[in-house]
Amino acid sequence: VRSRPFSIMSALAARSDGGSNNNTNEDDTCNDSDSKKIGDELEQKLEVLFEKARSLPISLSRDDGNIEIRNTFEPGESGDEMVTLAEAKFVAGNPNSYKRYLENFNSAFEEVDPMVKKLHSLERDGNEREGIKVFLKFASPVSDRVMVYWKYVKLNHGVNKDEHLMMLSEKGNENLIRKYLTKEESDNNVLARTFLCAYWIKPIYEKQDDTNKIIGSNIRYVYSGNVGGYMPKRLINFLGPKTALNTLKGMIGYGEKKE
């Protein structure tokens, strides 16, 4: 048996530890400690995913290279799996300004992304995660999509408590699908898969008078998943980087507007 070459998706290991929805007997309701463990595991995978994705060729660049979008496809058990990384290297705003997008994600996502038809909060699993269902609209003849995943929010994170992170993942979403995805919704939408999607806001420091002062933010967005159903690869290759760019700009714009 020939082994598969190393890839971003194999590093992510989404297919082997919860990326699949085939285990319909799994109870995805955890206690707080279990949910926290899953969130910590996803964060570790996220760090690997970011590092690997940064080696991808640039698909789109804006603002004289300050914003870069990288995109690729890799073969997987569910078909071609897309990995997209968007990064704003420097944004002149404090991380706390942009964390409002993460704090208000359920309404902010609908507000800034024209593809979002509706976002539903399904249930909370302790204090660590929240079940989410999102409907996305596409221009005909492409079918609309629905996504069902868990949301993990880690604010005031990192060594200095000045990083903000949100992760979305289908890991352990089987009961959410059984409980909250109706037959009508399944018939009218294609189920898109989100192995791991994340928004990461980090401070940028400058040395001033022997102290580190925050002078701006580094903002990253990464998506690893499968759009589901049939969609021409050339269309996905066009939509992936464009969607990532719009997502990044929408998040920045939301953070910069007056409260």
Coordinates of C-alpha atoms in Angstrom, one line a residue:
V1 CA 0.0 0.0 0.0
R2 CA 1.5 3.3 -1.0
S3 CA 1.4 6.1 1.6
R4 CA 0.0 9.5 0.6
P5 CA 2.5 12.4 0.4
F6 CA 2.5 14.8 3.2
S7 CA 0.0 17.6 2.8
I8 CA -1.7 20.4 4.7
M9 CA -4.8 18.3 5.1
S10 CA -2.9 15.3 6.4
A11 CA -1.2 17.7 8.9
L12 CA -4.6 18.9 9.9
A13 CA -5.8 15.3 10.3
A14 CA -9.3 16.4 9.8
R15 CA -10.4 13.1 8.3
S16 CA -9.1 10.9 11.1
D17 CA -10.2 12.6 14.3
G18 CA -13.6 14.2 13.8
G19 CA -13.6 15.7 10.3
S20 CA -16.0 13.1 9.1
N21 CA -19.8 13.1 9.6
N22 CA -20.1 9.4 9.2
N23 CA -20.2 8.5 12.9
T24 CA -23.9 9.0 13.5
N25 CA -23.8 7.3 16.9
E26 CA -21.4 9.8 18.5
D27 CA -22.9 12.0 21.2
D28 CA -21.4 15.4 20.5
T29 CA -22.6 17.0 23.7
C30 CA -19.5 17.3 26.0
N31 CA -18.9 18.7 29.4
D32 CA -16.9 21.9 29.7
S33 CA -13.6 20.1 30.1
D34 CA -14.2 17.9 27.1
S35 CA -15.2 20.9 24.9
K36 CA -12.1 22.9 26.1
K37 CA -9.9 19.9 25.2
I38 CA -11.4 19.9 21.7
G39 CA -10.9 23.6 21.4
D40 CA -7.3 23.3 22.5
E41 CA -6.7 20.5 19.9
L42 CA -8.2 22.6 17.2
E43 CA -5.9 25.5 18.1
Q44 CA -2.9 23.3 17.8
K45 CA -4.0 22.2 14.4
L46 CA -4.7 25.8 13.5
E47 CA -1.0 26.7 14.2
V48 CA 0.1 23.9 11.9
L49 CA -2.4 24.9 9.2
F50 CA -1.3 28.6 9.3
E51 CA 2.4 27.6 9.0
K52 CA 1.8 25.2 6.1
A53 CA -0.7 27.6 4.3
R54 CA 1.9 30.4 4.4
S55 CA 4.1 28.4 2.0
L56 CA 1.3 28.4 -0.7
P57 CA 1.6 30.6 -3.8
I58 CA -0.1 33.9 -3.6
S59 CA -3.5 33.9 -5.4
L60 CA -4.5 37.5 -4.7
S61 CA -2.7 40.6 -3.3
R62 CA -4.0 44.0 -2.3
D63 CA -2.7 47.2 -0.7
D64 CA 0.8 46.9 -2.1
G65 CA 1.2 43.4 -0.7
N66 CA -0.1 44.2 2.8
I67 CA -3.0 41.8 2.2
E68 CA -2.2 38.4 0.7
I69 CA -4.5 35.5 -0.1
R70 CA -3.2 32.0 -0.7
N71 CA -5.3 29.2 -2.0
T72 CA -4.9 25.5 -3.0
F73 CA -6.8 22.3 -3.4
E74 CA -5.8 18.9 -2.0
P75 CA -7.4 15.5 -2.7
G76 CA -9.3 14.0 0.2
E77 CA -11.9 11.4 1.0
S78 CA -14.7 14.0 0.5
G79 CA -13.2 15.2 -2.9
D80 CA -11.1 18.2 -3.5
E81 CA -10.5 20.0 -0.2
M82 CA -9.8 23.7 -0.3
V83 CA -7.3 25.5 1.9
T84 CA -7.3 29.3 1.9
L85 CA -5.3 31.8 4.0
A86 CA -5.9 35.5 4.1
E87 CA -3.6 37.8 6.0
A88 CA -3.5 41.5 6.7
K89 CA 0.1 42.0 7.8
F90 CA -0.5 45.4 9.4
V91 CA -3.7 47.2 10.3
A92 CA -3.5 50.4 12.2
G93 CA -5.9 49.6 15.0
N94 CA -5.7 47.9 18.4
P95 CA -6.7 44.2 18.5
N96 CA -9.5 45.1 20.9
S97 CA -11.2 47.1 18.1
Y98 CA -11.4 44.1 15.9
K99 CA -12.4 41.6 18.6
R100 CA -15.8 43.1 18.5
Y101 CA -16.4 41.2 15.3
L102 CA -15.7 37.9 17.1
E103 CA -17.8 39.0 20.1
N104 CA -20.8 39.8 17.8
F105 CA -20.1 37.2 15.1
N106 CA -23.6 35.8 14.9
S107 CA -25.0 39.2 13.8
A108 CA -21.7 40.7 12.3
F109 CA -21.3 37.8 9.9
E110 CA -24.7 38.5 8.4
E111 CA -24.0 42.2 8.3
V112 CA -20.7 42.2 6.4
D113 CA -21.0 39.1 4.2
P114 CA -23.6 39.4 1.3
M115 CA -23.4 35.7 0.8
V116 CA -25.0 34.9 4.2
K117 CA -28.7 34.5 4.0
K118 CA -29.2 33.6 7.7
L119 CA -27.2 32.5 10.7
H120 CA -28.9 30.5 13.5
S121 CA -27.6 29.9 17.0
L122 CA -28.6 26.3 17.8
E123 CA -27.4 25.5 21.3
R124 CA -24.6 26.1 23.8
D125 CA -22.4 23.2 25.0
G126 CA -21.3 24.6 28.4
N127 CA -19.2 27.7 28.3
E128 CA -16.8 26.5 25.6
R129 CA -18.7 26.3 22.4
E130 CA -21.9 27.2 20.5
G131 CA -23.6 25.3 17.7
I132 CA -24.2 27.3 14.6
K133 CA -26.1 26.8 11.3
V134 CA -25.5 29.1 8.4
F135 CA -27.2 29.4 5.0
L136 CA -25.2 30.8 2.1
K137 CA -26.7 32.0 -1.2
F138 CA -25.1 31.5 -4.6
A139 CA -26.0 32.8 -8.0
S140 CA -27.9 30.3 -10.2
P141 CA -27.2 27.6 -11.3
V142 CA -25.0 27.0 -8.3
S143 CA -27.0 25.5 -5.4
D144 CA -27.2 27.3 -2.1
R145 CA -25.1 25.9 0.8
V146 CA -25.7 25.2 4.5
M147 CA -23.0 24.8 7.1
V148 CA -23.4 23.3 10.6
Y149 CA -20.5 23.7 13.0
W150 CA -19.3 24.5 16.5
K151 CA -18.0 27.9 17.3
Y152 CA -15.1 28.3 19.8
V153 CA -14.2 31.9 20.9
K154 CA -11.0 32.6 22.8
L155 CA -10.7 36.3 23.7
N156 CA -7.9 38.0 25.6
H157 CA -5.8 35.0 24.7
G158 CA -2.1 34.3 24.5
V159 CA 0.8 35.1 26.8
N160 CA 0.0 38.8 27.2
K161 CA -3.8 38.3 27.0
D162 CA -3.9 40.6 23.9
E163 CA -4.7 38.1 21.2
H164 CA -8.3 37.2 20.1
L165 CA -9.2 33.9 18.3
M166 CA -12.4 32.3 17.0
M167 CA -12.5 28.9 15.4
L168 CA -15.3 27.1 13.5
S169 CA -15.3 23.4 13.0
E170 CA -17.6 20.5 12.1
K171 CA -15.7 18.2 14.5
G172 CA -18.4 16.4 16.5
N173 CA -21.3 18.1 14.7
E174 CA -23.3 14.9 14.1
N175 CA -26.0 15.5 16.8
L176 CA -26.3 19.1 15.6
I177 CA -27.2 17.9 12.1
R178 CA -29.6 15.3 13.4
K179 CA -31.4 17.8 15.7
Y180 CA -31.4 21.0 13.7
L181 CA -31.0 20.3 9.9
T182 CA -34.5 19.6 8.5
K183 CA -35.3 17.5 5.5
E184 CA -36.5 20.6 3.7
E185 CA -33.3 22.4 4.4
S186 CA -31.3 19.3 3.2
D187 CA -33.3 19.1 0.0
N188 CA -32.9 22.8 -0.8
N189 CA -29.3 23.2 0.2
V190 CA -26.0 21.4 -0.3
L191 CA -24.2 20.6 3.0
A192 CA -20.8 22.3 2.9
R193 CA -18.1 21.0 5.2
T194 CA -15.9 23.1 7.5
F195 CA -13.0 21.1 8.8
L196 CA -11.4 24.2 10.4
C197 CA -12.1 27.9 9.9
A198 CA -10.5 30.6 12.0
Y199 CA -10.1 34.3 12.6
W200 CA -6.9 35.3 14.5
I201 CA -6.1 38.8 15.7
K202 CA -2.6 39.5 17.1
P203 CA -1.0 42.7 18.3
I204 CA 2.0 44.3 16.6
Y205 CA 4.5 45.9 19.0
E206 CA 7.0 48.6 18.7
K207 CA 9.7 49.3 21.3
Q208 CA 9.2 52.7 22.9
D209 CA 11.1 53.9 26.0
D210 CA 12.1 50.4 26.9
T211 CA 8.5 49.1 26.7
N212 CA 6.6 47.3 24.0
K213 CA 3.7 49.5 22.8
I214 CA 0.9 48.1 20.6
I215 CA 1.0 50.0 17.3
G216 CA -1.4 47.9 15.2
S217 CA -2.8 44.4 14.5
N218 CA -2.0 41.4 12.4
I219 CA -5.2 39.7 11.2
R220 CA -5.4 36.3 9.7
Y221 CA -8.3 34.2 8.3
V222 CA -8.0 30.6 7.3
Y223 CA -10.5 28.2 5.8
S224 CA -10.1 24.4 5.4
G225 CA -13.1 22.5 4.0
N226 CA -15.2 21.2 1.1
V227 CA -17.9 23.2 -0.6
G228 CA -19.9 20.0 -1.1
G229 CA -22.0 18.9 -4.1
Y230 CA -20.9 19.9 -7.6
M231 CA -19.1 23.2 -8.2
P232 CA -16.6 23.7 -11.1
K233 CA -13.1 23.9 -9.8
R234 CA -12.4 27.1 -11.8
L235 CA -15.4 28.7 -10.0
I236 CA -14.2 27.6 -6.6
N237 CA -10.7 28.8 -7.5
F238 CA -12.2 32.2 -8.3
L239 CA -14.6 32.4 -5.3
G240 CA -12.2 31.0 -2.7
P241 CA -9.6 33.9 -2.7
K242 CA -12.3 36.5 -3.4
T243 CA -14.5 35.3 -0.5
A244 CA -11.4 35.2 1.8
L245 CA -10.5 38.8 0.8
N246 CA -14.1 40.0 1.4
T247 CA -14.2 38.2 4.8
L248 CA -11.0 39.8 5.9
K249 CA -12.0 43.3 4.7
G250 CA -15.5 42.9 6.2
M251 CA -14.0 42.0 9.6
I252 CA -11.6 45.0 9.5
G253 CA -14.3 47.4 8.4
Y254 CA -16.6 46.2 11.2
G255 CA -13.8 46.8 13.8
E256 CA -13.1 50.2 12.5
K257 CA -16.6 51.6 12.5
K258 CA -17.7 53.6 15.5
E259 CA -19.5 51.7 18.2

